[in-house]
Short mmCIF file of C-alpha atoms and ligand atoms in Angstrom, two decimals:
data_model
loop_
_atom_site.label_atom_id
_atom_site.label_comp_id
_atom_site.label_asym_id
_atom_site.label_seq_id
_atom_site.Cartn_x
_atom_site.Cartn_y
_atom_site.Cartn_z
CA MET A 25 117.82 -41.09 -36.86
CA ALA A 26 116.53 -44.66 -37.40
CA GLU A 27 113.60 -46.88 -36.58
CA CYS A 28 113.51 -50.65 -36.27
CA PRO A 29 111.03 -52.10 -38.77
CA GLU A 30 110.10 -55.06 -36.53
CA THR A 31 109.89 -53.50 -33.06
CA ARG A 32 109.18 -50.00 -31.77
CA ALA A 33 112.87 -49.28 -31.14
CA ARG A 34 114.20 -46.01 -32.44
CA ALA A 35 117.49 -44.11 -32.31
CA GLY A 36 117.29 -40.35 -32.03
CA LEU A 37 118.84 -37.10 -30.90
CA LEU A 38 117.43 -35.17 -27.95
CA HIS A 39 118.45 -31.50 -27.93
CA THR A 40 118.74 -29.72 -24.57
CA PRO A 41 120.26 -26.39 -23.48
CA HIS A 42 123.17 -28.44 -22.10
CA GLY A 43 123.97 -30.53 -25.12
CA THR A 44 122.54 -33.05 -27.52
CA ILE A 45 121.84 -36.54 -26.21
CA GLU A 46 121.98 -39.69 -28.30
CA THR A 47 118.96 -41.89 -27.59
CA PRO A 48 118.11 -44.46 -26.43
CA VAL A 49 119.95 -43.25 -23.33
CA PHE A 50 120.58 -44.51 -19.82
CA MET A 51 120.77 -41.75 -17.21
CA PRO A 52 122.90 -42.42 -14.11
CA VAL A 53 121.22 -41.31 -10.89
CA GLY A 54 122.80 -38.46 -8.93
CA THR A 55 120.40 -38.47 -5.98
CA GLN A 56 122.18 -35.89 -3.80
CA ALA A 57 123.72 -33.97 -6.73
CA THR A 58 126.38 -36.66 -7.00
CA VAL A 59 126.61 -40.14 -8.47
CA LYS A 60 128.01 -41.86 -5.39
CA GLY A 61 131.66 -42.75 -5.89
CA LEU A 62 132.30 -40.86 -9.15
CA THR A 63 133.54 -37.37 -9.90
CA GLN A 64 131.85 -35.20 -12.51
CA ARG A 65 135.09 -35.50 -14.52
CA ASP A 66 134.78 -39.32 -14.49
CA LEU A 67 131.18 -39.05 -15.67
CA ALA A 68 131.54 -36.37 -18.34
CA ASN A 69 135.03 -37.01 -19.70
CA ASP A 70 135.74 -40.70 -19.15
CA LEU A 71 132.27 -42.24 -19.34
CA ASN A 72 130.82 -39.66 -21.74
CA VAL A 73 127.58 -39.31 -19.75
CA GLN A 74 125.36 -36.79 -21.54
CA ILE A 75 122.55 -36.54 -18.99
CA LEU A 76 122.24 -37.15 -15.24
CA LEU A 77 119.20 -37.49 -13.02
CA GLY A 78 118.78 -35.48 -9.82
CA ASN A 79 116.17 -36.08 -7.11
CA THR A 80 113.94 -33.11 -6.28
CA TYR A 81 112.75 -34.62 -2.99
CA HIS A 82 116.28 -35.00 -1.63
CA LEU A 83 117.62 -31.67 -2.93
CA TYR A 84 114.54 -29.80 -1.67
CA LEU A 85 115.05 -31.18 1.85
CA ARG A 86 118.84 -30.78 1.81
CA PRO A 87 120.50 -28.40 0.99
CA GLY A 88 117.26 -26.75 -0.27
CA HIS A 89 116.41 -25.44 -3.73
CA GLU A 90 116.77 -21.79 -2.65
CA LEU A 91 120.36 -22.39 -1.65
CA ILE A 92 121.06 -24.15 -4.95
CA ARG A 93 119.46 -21.24 -6.82
CA GLN A 94 121.70 -18.81 -4.87
CA MET A 95 124.71 -20.91 -5.85
CA GLY A 96 123.87 -20.47 -9.52
CA GLY A 97 121.63 -23.51 -10.06
CA LEU A 98 122.34 -27.20 -9.93
CA HIS A 99 124.66 -27.27 -12.96
CA ARG A 100 127.02 -24.73 -11.40
CA PHE A 101 126.57 -25.99 -7.81
CA MET A 102 127.70 -29.50 -8.75
CA SER A 103 129.92 -28.38 -11.63
CA TRP A 104 128.10 -30.49 -14.22
CA PRO A 105 128.38 -29.30 -17.83
CA ASN A 106 125.80 -31.61 -19.47
CA ALA A 107 122.05 -32.03 -19.19
CA ILE A 108 120.11 -32.66 -15.97
CA LEU A 109 116.70 -34.24 -15.57
CA THR A 110 114.95 -33.97 -12.21
CA ASP A 111 112.03 -36.04 -11.01
CA SER A 112 109.14 -34.30 -9.25
CA GLY A 113 109.70 -35.87 -5.85
CA GLY A 114 106.46 -37.86 -6.11
CA PHE A 115 108.13 -41.27 -6.10
CA GLN A 116 110.27 -40.48 -3.01
CA VAL A 117 107.34 -38.98 -1.10
CA PHE A 118 105.48 -42.23 -1.67
CA SER A 119 108.41 -44.56 -1.03
CA LEU A 120 110.51 -42.84 1.68
CA SER A 121 108.29 -40.61 3.68
CA GLY A 122 106.71 -42.32 6.69
CA LEU A 123 103.71 -40.06 6.93
CA ARG A 124 101.92 -38.55 3.96
CA LYS A 125 98.49 -37.22 3.21
CA ILE A 126 97.23 -36.82 -0.33
CA SER A 127 94.59 -34.25 -1.15
CA GLU A 128 93.33 -32.67 -4.33
CA SER A 129 95.81 -29.82 -3.97
CA GLY A 130 98.92 -31.95 -3.43
CA VAL A 131 100.67 -34.04 -0.83
CA VAL A 132 101.71 -33.23 2.74
CA PHE A 133 104.60 -35.35 3.96
CA GLN A 134 107.10 -35.79 6.73
CA SER A 135 110.82 -35.55 5.96
CA HIS A 136 112.61 -38.88 6.35
CA LEU A 137 115.58 -36.87 7.72
CA ASP A 138 114.08 -35.06 10.71
CA GLY A 139 110.33 -35.64 10.66
CA SER A 140 109.55 -32.02 9.70
CA ARG A 141 106.37 -31.39 7.71
CA HIS A 142 106.35 -30.23 4.09
CA SER A 143 104.00 -30.09 1.16
CA PHE A 144 104.39 -30.54 -2.57
CA THR A 145 101.84 -29.17 -5.01
CA PRO A 146 101.87 -29.48 -8.80
CA GLU A 147 102.92 -25.79 -8.93
CA SER A 148 105.53 -25.88 -6.14
CA THR A 149 107.41 -28.83 -7.65
CA VAL A 150 107.66 -26.94 -10.96
CA ASP A 151 109.04 -23.92 -9.07
CA ILE A 152 111.55 -26.07 -7.15
CA GLN A 153 112.82 -27.68 -10.34
CA LEU A 154 113.09 -24.29 -12.07
CA ALA A 155 115.12 -23.05 -9.08
CA LEU A 156 117.40 -26.06 -9.57
CA GLY A 157 117.65 -25.14 -13.27
CA SER A 158 116.93 -28.63 -14.63
CA ASP A 159 116.81 -29.07 -18.37
CA ILE A 160 113.96 -31.57 -18.09
CA LEU A 161 111.39 -31.29 -15.30
CA MET A 162 108.78 -33.84 -14.25
CA VAL A 163 105.25 -33.10 -13.09
CA LEU A 164 104.11 -34.13 -9.61
CA ASP A 165 102.40 -37.51 -9.82
CA GLU A 166 100.93 -39.96 -7.38
CA CYS A 167 102.83 -43.22 -7.47
CA PRO A 168 100.56 -45.89 -5.96
CA GLU A 169 102.09 -48.95 -4.34
CA TYR A 170 101.70 -52.43 -5.79
CA PRO A 171 99.28 -54.15 -5.72
CA VAL A 172 96.44 -51.67 -5.63
CA ARG A 173 92.72 -52.07 -6.41
CA HIS A 174 91.51 -50.94 -9.84
CA GLU A 175 89.13 -48.47 -8.25
CA TYR A 176 91.88 -46.71 -6.29
CA ALA A 177 94.28 -46.87 -9.24
CA ARG A 178 91.71 -45.06 -11.39
CA GLU A 179 91.03 -42.38 -8.78
CA SER A 180 94.77 -41.86 -8.31
CA MET A 181 95.48 -41.80 -12.06
CA GLN A 182 92.77 -39.18 -12.59
CA ARG A 183 94.30 -37.03 -9.85
CA THR A 184 97.70 -37.39 -11.53
CA VAL A 185 96.14 -36.14 -14.79
CA ARG A 186 94.59 -33.13 -13.02
CA TRP A 187 97.92 -32.37 -11.36
CA ALA A 188 99.66 -32.63 -14.74
CA ARG A 189 97.26 -30.06 -16.24
CA GLN A 190 97.85 -27.69 -13.30
CA ALA A 191 101.62 -28.17 -13.42
CA ASN A 192 101.64 -27.63 -17.16
CA SER A 193 99.68 -24.37 -17.07
CA HIS A 194 101.85 -23.08 -14.20
CA PHE A 195 104.94 -24.05 -16.20
CA GLN A 196 103.62 -22.26 -19.31
CA ASN A 197 103.01 -19.10 -17.24
CA ARG A 198 106.50 -19.23 -15.76
CA MET A 199 107.99 -19.69 -19.24
CA ALA A 200 105.94 -16.74 -20.55
CA GLU A 201 107.30 -14.55 -17.68
CA SER A 202 110.91 -15.42 -18.35
CA PRO A 203 111.48 -17.43 -21.52
CA THR A 204 114.16 -20.06 -20.91
CA ALA A 205 114.66 -23.42 -22.50
CA HIS A 206 113.22 -26.00 -20.13
CA ALA A 207 110.99 -28.98 -20.87
CA LEU A 208 108.27 -30.43 -18.64
CA PHE A 209 107.28 -34.09 -18.98
CA PRO A 210 103.95 -35.40 -17.64
CA ILE A 211 103.95 -38.93 -16.18
CA VAL A 212 101.65 -41.77 -17.22
CA GLN A 213 100.31 -43.69 -14.21
CA GLY A 214 97.55 -46.31 -13.81
CA SER A 215 99.36 -49.07 -11.88
CA MET A 216 99.48 -52.37 -13.76
CA PHE A 217 96.09 -51.90 -15.46
CA PRO A 218 96.53 -51.47 -19.23
CA ASP A 219 93.10 -49.79 -19.59
CA LEU A 220 94.06 -47.12 -17.03
CA ARG A 221 97.49 -46.68 -18.61
CA ARG A 222 95.85 -46.04 -21.98
CA GLU A 223 93.27 -43.66 -20.52
CA CYS A 224 96.01 -41.71 -18.73
CA ALA A 225 98.28 -41.50 -21.78
CA ALA A 226 95.40 -40.29 -23.97
CA ALA A 227 94.53 -37.53 -21.48
CA LEU A 228 98.17 -36.41 -21.18
CA VAL A 229 98.71 -36.27 -24.95
CA ASP A 230 96.28 -33.30 -24.99
CA LEU A 231 98.90 -31.28 -23.07
CA ASP A 232 101.19 -31.42 -26.11
CA ALA A 233 104.21 -31.75 -23.82
CA ALA A 234 107.84 -31.88 -24.99
CA GLY A 235 108.09 -35.50 -23.87
CA TYR A 236 106.34 -38.15 -21.80
CA ALA A 237 107.36 -40.36 -18.91
CA VAL A 238 105.93 -43.69 -17.82
CA GLY A 239 106.05 -43.86 -14.01
CA GLY A 240 104.84 -46.19 -11.27
CA LEU A 241 107.25 -48.93 -12.36
CA SER A 242 109.67 -50.83 -10.08
CA VAL A 243 107.25 -50.63 -7.15
CA GLY A 244 107.46 -54.36 -6.41
CA GLU A 245 105.47 -55.67 -9.38
CA PRO A 246 106.57 -58.78 -11.32
CA ARG A 247 108.85 -57.70 -14.20
CA PRO A 248 106.54 -58.79 -17.07
CA LEU A 249 103.87 -56.44 -15.73
CA SER A 250 106.17 -53.40 -15.94
CA LEU A 251 106.80 -54.20 -19.60
CA GLU A 252 103.07 -54.59 -20.22
CA ALA A 253 102.36 -51.26 -18.56
CA VAL A 254 104.81 -49.58 -20.92
CA GLU A 255 103.53 -51.48 -23.94
CA ALA A 256 99.95 -50.36 -23.28
CA THR A 257 100.82 -46.73 -24.01
CA ALA A 258 103.16 -47.26 -26.98
CA ASP A 259 100.48 -46.56 -29.60
CA ILE A 260 99.14 -43.51 -27.80
CA LEU A 261 102.21 -41.48 -26.83
CA PRO A 262 103.28 -39.32 -29.79
CA ARG A 263 105.93 -40.89 -31.95
CA ALA A 264 107.85 -37.63 -32.41
CA LYS A 265 108.38 -37.03 -28.67
CA PRO A 266 110.87 -38.68 -26.29
CA ARG A 267 109.48 -41.37 -23.97
CA TYR A 268 111.04 -42.04 -20.61
CA ALA A 269 110.53 -45.21 -18.51
CA MET A 270 111.26 -44.17 -14.92
CA GLY A 271 113.37 -46.31 -12.57
CA VAL A 272 114.17 -49.30 -14.83
CA GLY A 273 115.85 -51.78 -15.14
CA MET A 274 118.23 -54.78 -15.12
CA PRO A 275 120.68 -55.08 -18.07
CA ALA A 276 118.54 -57.68 -19.88
CA GLU A 277 115.51 -55.39 -19.60
CA LEU A 278 117.08 -52.34 -21.24
CA PRO A 279 116.58 -53.61 -24.84
CA GLU A 280 113.08 -54.84 -23.90
CA TYR A 281 112.02 -51.29 -23.00
CA VAL A 282 113.68 -49.92 -26.12
CA ALA A 283 111.78 -52.51 -28.19
CA ARG A 284 108.59 -51.01 -26.72
CA GLY A 285 109.43 -47.50 -27.90
CA ILE A 286 111.30 -46.17 -24.84
CA ASP A 287 114.09 -43.62 -25.41
CA MET A 288 115.22 -42.78 -21.88
CA MET A 289 115.73 -44.81 -18.69
CA ASP A 290 117.27 -44.30 -15.27
CA CYS A 291 117.98 -46.69 -12.46
CA VAL A 292 119.98 -46.82 -9.22
CA LEU A 293 120.84 -50.49 -9.83
CA PRO A 294 124.27 -50.10 -11.49
CA SER A 295 125.56 -47.75 -8.78
CA ARG A 296 123.80 -49.27 -5.77
CA ASN A 297 124.60 -52.85 -6.75
CA ALA A 298 128.23 -51.91 -7.41
CA ARG A 299 128.60 -50.71 -3.82
CA ASN A 300 126.98 -53.93 -2.57
CA GLY A 301 129.46 -56.12 -4.46
CA TYR A 302 127.15 -57.03 -7.36
CA LEU A 303 128.79 -56.35 -10.70
CA PHE A 304 127.30 -56.53 -14.18
CA THR A 305 129.61 -57.89 -16.85
CA SER A 306 129.27 -58.89 -20.50
CA GLU A 307 129.54 -62.50 -19.29
CA GLY A 308 126.91 -62.23 -16.57
CA ARG A 309 126.94 -61.11 -12.94
CA VAL A 310 129.95 -61.23 -10.64
CA ILE A 311 129.44 -61.36 -6.87
CA ILE A 312 132.87 -60.06 -5.96
CA LYS A 313 133.03 -61.43 -2.41
CA HIS A 314 132.94 -65.04 -3.66
CA ALA A 315 136.04 -67.00 -2.66
CA ARG A 316 136.69 -68.02 -6.26
CA TYR A 317 137.87 -64.47 -7.03
CA ARG A 318 140.41 -64.44 -4.16
CA ASP A 319 143.36 -65.19 -6.45
CA ASP A 320 141.76 -64.37 -9.81
CA PRO A 321 144.27 -62.24 -11.77
CA GLY A 322 141.89 -61.50 -14.64
CA PRO A 323 140.00 -58.27 -15.23
CA LEU A 324 136.45 -57.93 -13.93
CA ASP A 325 135.12 -57.98 -17.52
CA PRO A 326 137.56 -58.93 -20.30
CA ASN A 327 135.31 -57.19 -22.87
CA CYS A 328 135.14 -53.88 -21.01
CA GLN A 329 137.43 -50.94 -21.76
CA CYS A 330 136.71 -49.02 -18.55
CA TYR A 331 139.52 -47.79 -16.27
CA THR A 332 138.72 -50.49 -13.71
CA CYS A 333 138.85 -53.37 -16.17
CA ARG A 334 141.97 -52.06 -17.91
CA ASN A 335 143.97 -51.75 -14.69
CA TYR A 336 142.79 -53.99 -11.85
CA SER A 337 142.25 -57.69 -11.19
CA ARG A 338 139.23 -59.39 -9.69
CA ALA A 339 141.50 -60.41 -6.79
CA TYR A 340 142.34 -56.76 -6.04
CA LEU A 341 138.68 -55.67 -6.28
CA ARG A 342 137.66 -58.50 -3.94
CA HIS A 343 140.38 -57.48 -1.48
CA LEU A 344 139.17 -53.84 -1.51
CA PHE A 345 135.56 -54.96 -1.04
CA GLN A 346 136.42 -57.29 1.86
CA SER A 347 138.44 -54.50 3.50
CA GLY A 348 135.62 -51.97 3.17
CA GLU A 349 137.85 -49.61 1.20
CA ILE A 350 136.40 -46.49 -0.46
CA LEU A 351 138.35 -47.26 -3.62
CA TYR A 352 136.27 -50.41 -4.07
CA ALA A 353 133.08 -48.34 -4.50
CA VAL A 354 134.86 -45.94 -6.84
CA LEU A 355 136.16 -48.69 -9.15
CA ALA A 356 133.03 -50.84 -9.00
CA THR A 357 130.65 -47.96 -9.72
CA ARG A 358 132.78 -46.81 -12.61
CA HIS A 359 132.58 -50.26 -14.17
CA ASN A 360 128.85 -50.85 -13.62
CA ILE A 361 127.88 -47.46 -15.06
CA CYS A 362 130.20 -48.11 -18.00
CA ARG A 363 128.52 -51.49 -18.55
CA TYR A 364 125.07 -49.87 -18.75
CA LEU A 365 126.34 -47.17 -21.13
CA ASP A 366 127.99 -49.84 -23.31
CA ILE A 367 124.70 -51.74 -23.52
CA MET A 368 122.89 -48.57 -24.61
CA ARG A 369 125.58 -47.86 -27.20
CA ASP A 370 125.23 -51.41 -28.57
CA ILE A 371 121.44 -51.02 -28.69
CA ARG A 372 121.69 -47.70 -30.53
CA HIS A 373 124.23 -49.11 -32.95
CA ALA A 374 121.99 -52.14 -33.60
CA ILE A 375 118.99 -49.90 -34.36
CA ILE A 376 121.00 -47.71 -36.74
CA SER A 377 122.55 -50.71 -38.52
CA SER A 378 119.14 -52.43 -38.86
CA SER A 379 120.20 -55.37 -36.68
CA PHE A 380 118.15 -54.64 -33.54
CA PRO A 381 115.77 -57.66 -33.87
CA GLU A 382 118.77 -59.95 -34.08
CA TYR A 383 120.43 -58.19 -31.13
CA LEU A 384 117.25 -58.63 -29.08
CA ARG A 385 117.07 -62.35 -29.92
CA CYS A 386 120.70 -62.81 -28.81
CA VAL A 387 120.11 -60.98 -25.52
CA ARG A 388 116.98 -63.04 -24.81
CA ALA A 389 118.78 -66.30 -25.62
CA SER A 390 121.81 -65.52 -23.49
CA PHE A 391 119.72 -64.56 -20.46
CA ALA A 392 117.45 -67.58 -20.90
CA ASN A 393 120.55 -69.81 -20.90
CA ALA A 394 121.95 -68.06 -17.84
CA GLY A 395 118.66 -68.78 -16.07
ZN1 LIG B 13 134.78 -52.34 -16.83
#
């Protein structure tokens, strides 16, 4: 739709079997086939969420992809009308599972729920995601921790590329057997080494995939390094395909990723932080338990049009939080997700109206002032 002449930001349309998505887009995370605290009606009708993320690792372990297939697929199971993207489970295997063993054929891991043993292969994670019926599937990747030595990062990145080739050819075979409209995205790895990121991206471009993800971010690295890792691949990943930065970021970082050519992002921060009492507003963060909000009659964010901000005071939200009420999580999550979606709408509008560089300068200045 539009490209920023000064940065790599672009505004586009991403067509899926479950609707067209305006990009750049933020995808709320529905780990267990639910965004904690919100109904699907809240998400689709009130917040106008066009795409949700589901976690293959969690859904595979419980309730199991075969059960979800029997129930008509994830869309029907959770009654979600719009698009779904699922990750491959790689990130959770590496971050949640206590015991794991990586081999050339895949990864054997222990469930964090009951200690039972399982394995993921590049082929099996494609099959699991097809059983779920995701619109956009991710290939199995190895997500190394941070920091990691260059030598190991290279070995791991090369394995991720081999897995991506295997996953892709398995996916092509499955699509040839029963043609349905799914997309499979390979994932660029290479830790925080720009040379490895570039090498990985170049190898994955040969797969001519429908889109590309940049993974291995938010693993404990300093924030500037995550941006550098994304920047390293910006010239290599095809301009005509969507690019997805996995697991980022804070509100001030969203336009930074967009400026580096990213079209899609997901993050648990807005929902998780909401439940912990950390709220994102257009005027900065609000830690709702602070005593100063005890008798504050104003809305959480005077510039926000969400249901929470239109109807409730900071004093009431603080009271619900202090009392451990379920309604607190419901109202807080609704606002934080709305805040992220508003930021993405502003970014998209800025790109289309040729004012993105100015928008970016304002965001940088306001966060620099806020410290
Ligand atoms: Zn609000």
